[in-house]
Amino acid sequence: MKALNLKVEYLTNPIGIDIARPRLSWVCQGGKLQSAYQIVAKYSNGDLAWDSGKVESSKMHLVSWEGSTLKSRDIIAWQVALWDEAGICETSEEACFELGLINSGDWVADWIAGNYDVDKKKRYPVDCFKKTVAVKDKPVKKARAYMSACGIYEGYINNVKMGDFFMAPGITDYRKRVQYQTVDITDMVRPGENEISFMLADGWYRGSVGAWAMKNYYGSETKLIGQIEITYEDDTCDVICTDDSFMWTNDGPIRFADNKDG
């Protein structure tokens, strides 16, 4: 019996989860009954994060993490060994997950917005932000982009989109929470100059929402935040943050973008 389809909080190999004690799930192949399981999880440096030991149980859905308390940016590789009804054991392939920025102090970037006086009666073009940054000429271990917006956004490195999601950060009640996305950009950064850019539209925050197409429902000024962390093989790290050094224009290629009005 072998564990397949290993998931963390219903996600396959997720990057950027913000649950320090996540729940693990799997399904099995072969055998008739799972009689026991053992979860072994390790940090990216090989240190042990959790060894559940052999647990006499058929449970395979939402098994709570009981290892060491995880921290922001931790990368965990984990496997599951299963015993079937005959006591035969087989170990799964390795899966992984990565913690995002789970503490407010992890965010050092600033929210940025367009440089104009907001008039609730007007509709505005898409905001465009851009900055050129220098990346050191040495091996990169990993690079991550943490991004969000009050509005909807797309982020780019050297004119290549970061991530494969659309209409991020998605619909939410901005009065209670703002969701953020984490993207692995290790293969996107290059030594020397890199251009970081964002486009920001009204989305559900300021654009038309609901049956009556109400505008400015959550706010009248869109804004975004982005934090790019580049970790080199020597464990030094460069952090590129949105701040007032980003150039801005609303004279970009997209003159109007609304979820309802087109």
CSV table of C-alpha atoms in Angstrom, one decimal:
chain,number,residue,atom,x,y,z
A,1,MET,CA,0.0,0.0,0.0
A,2,LYS,CA,1.4,3.4,-1.1
A,3,ALA,CA,0.3,6.9,-0.3
A,4,LEU,CA,-0.5,9.1,-3.3
A,5,ASN,CA,-1.7,12.6,-3.9
A,6,LEU,CA,-0.1,14.1,-0.8
A,7,LYS,CA,-1.7,17.4,0.0
A,8,VAL,CA,-1.2,20.2,2.6
A,9,GLU,CA,-4.4,22.1,3.5
A,10,TYR,CA,-6.0,20.6,0.3
A,11,LEU,CA,-3.1,21.9,-1.9
A,12,THR,CA,-0.4,20.1,-3.8
A,13,ASN,CA,3.2,21.3,-3.0
A,14,PRO,CA,2.0,24.7,-2.0
A,15,ILE,CA,4.2,27.8,-1.7
A,16,GLY,CA,3.3,30.6,0.7
A,17,ILE,CA,0.7,29.0,3.1
A,18,ASP,CA,0.3,30.9,6.4
A,19,ILE,CA,-0.7,28.0,8.7
A,20,ALA,CA,2.1,27.2,11.2
A,21,ARG,CA,0.5,23.8,12.0
A,22,PRO,CA,-1.0,22.6,8.7
A,23,ARG,CA,-3.1,19.5,8.1
A,24,LEU,CA,-1.9,16.8,5.8
A,25,SER,CA,-3.9,14.4,3.6
A,26,TRP,CA,-3.3,11.6,1.1
A,27,VAL,CA,-5.0,8.7,-0.6
A,28,CYS,CA,-3.7,5.2,-1.0
A,29,GLN,CA,-3.1,2.6,-3.7
A,30,GLY,CA,-2.9,-1.1,-3.3
A,31,GLY,CA,-4.0,-3.2,-0.3
A,32,LYS,CA,-7.4,-3.3,1.3
A,33,LEU,CA,-7.0,-1.3,4.5
A,34,GLN,CA,-4.5,1.2,5.9
A,35,SER,CA,-3.6,-0.2,9.3
A,36,ALA,CA,-1.0,2.4,10.2
A,37,TYR,CA,0.9,5.4,8.9
A,38,GLN,CA,4.2,7.3,9.7
A,39,ILE,CA,4.9,10.9,8.6
A,40,VAL,CA,8.5,12.0,8.3
A,41,ALA,CA,9.1,15.7,7.6
A,42,LYS,CA,12.4,17.5,7.2
A,43,TYR,CA,13.5,21.1,6.8
A,44,SER,CA,15.3,22.1,3.6
A,45,ASN,CA,18.7,21.7,5.4
A,46,GLY,CA,17.9,18.1,6.2
A,47,ASP,CA,17.0,18.6,9.9
A,48,LEU,CA,14.1,16.7,11.2
A,49,ALA,CA,10.9,18.7,11.6
A,50,TRP,CA,8.5,15.9,12.6
A,51,ASP,CA,8.5,12.1,12.8
A,52,SER,CA,5.1,10.9,13.9
A,53,GLY,CA,6.3,7.4,14.5
A,54,LYS,CA,4.1,4.5,13.6
A,55,VAL,CA,0.5,5.5,14.3
A,56,GLU,CA,-2.1,2.7,14.3
A,57,SER,CA,-4.8,4.4,12.4
A,58,SER,CA,-6.7,4.3,9.1
A,59,LYS,CA,-6.9,8.1,9.0
A,60,MET,CA,-5.6,9.8,5.9
A,61,HIS,CA,-7.5,13.0,5.7
A,62,LEU,CA,-6.5,16.2,7.5
A,63,VAL,CA,-3.9,14.8,9.9
A,64,SER,CA,-2.8,17.6,12.1
A,65,TRP,CA,0.8,18.7,12.2
A,66,GLU,CA,2.4,17.7,15.5
A,67,GLY,CA,6.0,18.5,14.7
A,68,SER,CA,8.0,21.6,15.6
A,69,THR,CA,6.3,25.0,15.2
A,70,LEU,CA,7.0,26.2,11.7
A,71,LYS,CA,8.1,29.8,10.9
A,72,SER,CA,7.9,32.1,8.0
A,73,ARG,CA,9.7,30.9,4.9
A,74,ASP,CA,10.3,27.4,6.2
A,75,ILE,CA,10.5,24.8,3.4
A,76,ILE,CA,9.4,21.3,4.4
A,77,ALA,CA,9.8,18.0,2.5
A,78,TRP,CA,7.6,15.1,3.8
A,79,GLN,CA,6.8,11.5,3.1
A,80,VAL,CA,4.2,9.0,4.4
A,81,ALA,CA,4.9,5.3,5.0
A,82,LEU,CA,1.7,3.2,5.1
A,83,TRP,CA,1.1,-0.3,6.4
A,84,ASP,CA,-1.7,-2.4,4.9
A,85,GLU,CA,-3.9,-5.0,6.5
A,86,ALA,CA,-1.0,-7.6,6.2
A,87,GLY,CA,1.5,-5.4,7.9
A,88,ILE,CA,3.4,-4.7,4.7
A,89,CYS,CA,4.9,-1.2,4.6
A,90,GLU,CA,5.6,1.1,1.6
A,91,THR,CA,6.9,4.7,1.6
A,92,SER,CA,5.4,7.5,-0.7
A,93,GLU,CA,7.3,9.8,-3.0
A,94,GLU,CA,8.4,13.1,-1.5
A,95,ALA,CA,6.1,16.1,-1.3
A,96,CYS,CA,6.8,19.6,-0.1
A,97,PHE,CA,5.3,22.8,1.2
A,98,GLU,CA,6.6,26.3,2.1
A,99,LEU,CA,5.4,28.8,4.6
A,100,GLY,CA,4.8,32.4,3.5
A,101,LEU,CA,5.1,35.6,5.6
A,102,ILE,CA,3.0,34.6,8.6
A,103,ASN,CA,4.0,37.5,10.9
A,104,SER,CA,3.1,41.1,10.2
A,105,GLY,CA,6.7,42.1,11.0
A,106,ASP,CA,7.9,40.0,8.0
A,107,TRP,CA,6.4,42.6,5.7
A,108,VAL,CA,8.8,45.5,5.2
A,109,ALA,CA,7.4,46.7,1.9
A,110,ASP,CA,5.1,49.8,1.7
A,111,TRP,CA,1.7,50.1,0.1
A,112,ILE,CA,2.0,52.3,-3.0
A,113,ALA,CA,-0.8,54.1,-5.0
A,114,GLY,CA,-1.1,56.3,-8.0
A,115,ASN,CA,-0.1,60.0,-7.7
A,116,TYR,CA,-3.4,61.7,-8.3
A,117,ASP,CA,-6.3,63.2,-6.4
A,118,VAL,CA,-9.1,60.7,-6.2
A,119,ASP,CA,-12.5,61.8,-7.4
A,120,LYS,CA,-15.2,59.2,-6.6
A,121,LYS,CA,-17.2,60.3,-9.7
A,122,LYS,CA,-14.4,59.5,-12.1
A,123,ARG,CA,-13.2,56.2,-13.6
A,124,TYR,CA,-9.5,55.8,-14.0
A,125,PRO,CA,-7.1,53.9,-16.3
A,126,VAL,CA,-4.9,51.1,-15.0
A,127,ASP,CA,-2.0,52.3,-12.8
A,128,CYS,CA,1.5,51.2,-13.9
A,129,PHE,CA,4.5,51.0,-11.6
A,130,LYS,CA,8.1,50.3,-12.5
A,131,LYS,CA,11.6,50.1,-11.0
A,132,THR,CA,14.9,48.8,-12.2
A,133,VAL,CA,16.9,46.9,-9.6
A,134,ALA,CA,20.3,45.2,-9.6
A,135,VAL,CA,20.8,41.6,-8.8
A,136,LYS,CA,24.2,40.4,-7.6
A,137,ASP,CA,26.2,38.2,-10.0
A,138,LYS,CA,26.3,35.1,-7.8
A,139,PRO,CA,24.3,31.9,-7.6
A,140,VAL,CA,20.7,32.3,-6.4
A,141,LYS,CA,19.4,29.6,-4.0
A,142,LYS,CA,15.8,30.8,-4.2
A,143,ALA,CA,13.8,33.9,-5.0
A,144,ARG,CA,10.2,34.6,-3.9
A,145,ALA,CA,7.7,37.4,-4.7
A,146,TYR,CA,5.0,38.2,-2.1
A,147,MET,CA,2.3,40.4,-3.6
A,148,SER,CA,-1.2,41.8,-3.0
A,149,ALA,CA,-3.4,44.7,-3.8
A,150,CYS,CA,-6.5,46.6,-3.0
A,151,GLY,CA,-7.8,46.2,-6.5
A,152,ILE,CA,-6.5,43.6,-9.0
A,153,TYR,CA,-2.9,43.4,-10.1
A,154,GLU,CA,-0.3,41.7,-12.2
A,155,GLY,CA,3.4,41.7,-11.5
A,156,TYR,CA,6.2,41.3,-14.0
A,157,ILE,CA,10.0,40.7,-14.0
A,158,ASN,CA,11.6,41.8,-17.3
A,159,ASN,CA,8.2,41.9,-18.9
A,160,VAL,CA,7.5,38.3,-17.9
A,161,LYS,CA,4.4,37.8,-15.6
A,162,MET,CA,5.1,36.5,-12.1
A,163,GLY,CA,2.7,33.6,-11.4
A,164,ASP,CA,-0.1,32.0,-13.5
A,165,PHE,CA,-3.1,33.5,-11.6
A,166,PHE,CA,-5.5,36.0,-13.0
A,167,MET,CA,-7.5,38.7,-11.2
A,168,ALA,CA,-5.3,38.4,-8.1
A,169,PRO,CA,-5.7,38.7,-5.2
A,170,GLY,CA,-9.2,37.5,-5.9
A,171,ILE,CA,-12.5,38.6,-4.3
A,172,THR,CA,-12.4,39.2,-0.6
A,173,ASP,CA,-14.0,41.4,2.1
A,174,TYR,CA,-11.4,44.1,2.2
A,175,ARG,CA,-12.8,45.3,5.5
A,176,LYS,CA,-11.6,42.1,7.2
A,177,ARG,CA,-8.7,40.6,5.1
A,178,VAL,CA,-6.5,41.2,2.1
A,179,GLN,CA,-5.1,38.0,0.5
A,180,TYR,CA,-1.6,37.8,-0.9
A,181,GLN,CA,0.1,35.5,-3.3
A,182,THR,CA,3.6,33.9,-3.2
A,183,VAL,CA,5.4,33.1,-6.4
A,184,ASP,CA,8.7,31.2,-7.0
A,185,ILE,CA,10.7,33.5,-9.3
A,186,THR,CA,14.1,31.8,-8.9
A,187,ASP,CA,14.4,31.1,-12.6
A,188,MET,CA,13.2,34.6,-13.5
A,189,VAL,CA,15.8,36.8,-11.9
A,190,ARG,CA,19.1,37.4,-13.7
A,191,PRO,CA,22.4,38.9,-12.7
A,192,GLY,CA,22.6,42.7,-13.3
A,193,GLU,CA,19.6,44.9,-14.0
A,194,ASN,CA,16.1,43.6,-13.7
A,195,GLU,CA,12.9,45.6,-14.3
A,196,ILE,CA,10.1,45.1,-11.8
A,197,SER,CA,6.7,46.3,-12.9
A,198,PHE,CA,3.1,46.1,-11.8
A,199,MET,CA,-0.3,46.9,-13.3
A,200,LEU,CA,-3.2,47.8,-10.9
A,201,ALA,CA,-6.9,48.0,-11.8
A,202,ASP,CA,-10.0,48.7,-9.8
A,203,GLY,CA,-11.3,45.2,-9.4
A,204,TRP,CA,-13.8,44.5,-6.7
A,205,TYR,CA,-12.2,47.1,-4.5
A,206,ARG,CA,-13.1,50.3,-6.4
A,207,GLY,CA,-14.9,49.0,-9.6
A,208,SER,CA,-18.5,48.1,-10.3
A,209,VAL,CA,-19.8,45.3,-7.9
A,210,GLY,CA,-23.2,43.7,-7.2
A,211,ALA,CA,-26.5,43.8,-9.0
A,212,TRP,CA,-26.6,47.6,-8.9
A,213,ALA,CA,-23.0,48.1,-10.1
A,214,MET,CA,-22.0,50.1,-7.0
A,215,LYS,CA,-18.6,51.7,-7.3
A,216,ASN,CA,-16.0,52.5,-4.5
A,217,TYR,CA,-17.6,49.8,-2.4
A,218,TYR,CA,-14.5,49.1,-0.3
A,219,GLY,CA,-12.5,52.2,-1.1
A,220,SER,CA,-11.8,54.9,-3.6
A,221,GLU,CA,-8.0,54.7,-3.8
A,222,THR,CA,-6.5,51.4,-5.1
A,223,LYS,CA,-3.0,50.4,-3.9
A,224,LEU,CA,-0.6,47.5,-4.1
A,225,ILE,CA,2.2,45.9,-2.1
A,226,GLY,CA,5.1,43.7,-3.3
A,227,GLN,CA,8.1,42.2,-1.6
A,228,ILE,CA,10.7,40.3,-3.5
A,229,GLU,CA,13.3,38.3,-1.6
A,230,ILE,CA,16.4,36.9,-3.3
A,231,THR,CA,18.4,34.5,-1.3
A,232,TYR,CA,21.9,33.6,-2.6
A,233,GLU,CA,23.8,30.3,-2.1
A,234,ASP,CA,25.9,32.0,0.6
A,235,ASP,CA,22.6,32.7,2.5
A,236,THR,CA,22.8,36.4,2.0
A,237,CYS,CA,19.5,38.0,1.0
A,238,ASP,CA,18.4,41.0,-1.0
A,239,VAL,CA,14.9,42.4,-0.4
A,240,ILE,CA,13.2,44.6,-3.0
A,241,CYS,CA,10.2,46.4,-1.7
A,242,THR,CA,7.5,48.6,-3.2
A,243,ASP,CA,8.1,52.1,-2.0
A,244,ASP,CA,8.1,55.7,-3.3
A,245,SER,CA,11.1,54.9,-5.5
A,246,PHE,CA,8.8,53.1,-8.0
A,247,MET,CA,7.9,55.2,-11.0
A,248,TRP,CA,4.2,55.6,-11.7
A,249,THR,CA,2.0,56.5,-14.6
A,250,ASN,CA,-1.7,56.0,-15.5
A,251,ASP,CA,-0.9,56.7,-19.2
A,252,GLY,CA,-0.3,53.0,-19.9
A,253,PRO,CA,-1.7,50.7,-22.5
A,254,ILE,CA,-4.9,49.8,-20.7
A,255,ARG,CA,-7.2,52.8,-20.5
A,256,PHE,CA,-10.2,51.2,-18.8
A,257,ALA,CA,-10.6,47.9,-16.9
A,258,ASP,CA,-13.7,47.0,-14.9
A,259,ASN,CA,-15.1,43.6,-13.9
A,260,LYS,CA,-18.6,44.5,-15.0
A,261,ASP,CA,-18.2,47.4,-17.5
A,262,GLY,CA,-15.4,45.8,-19.5
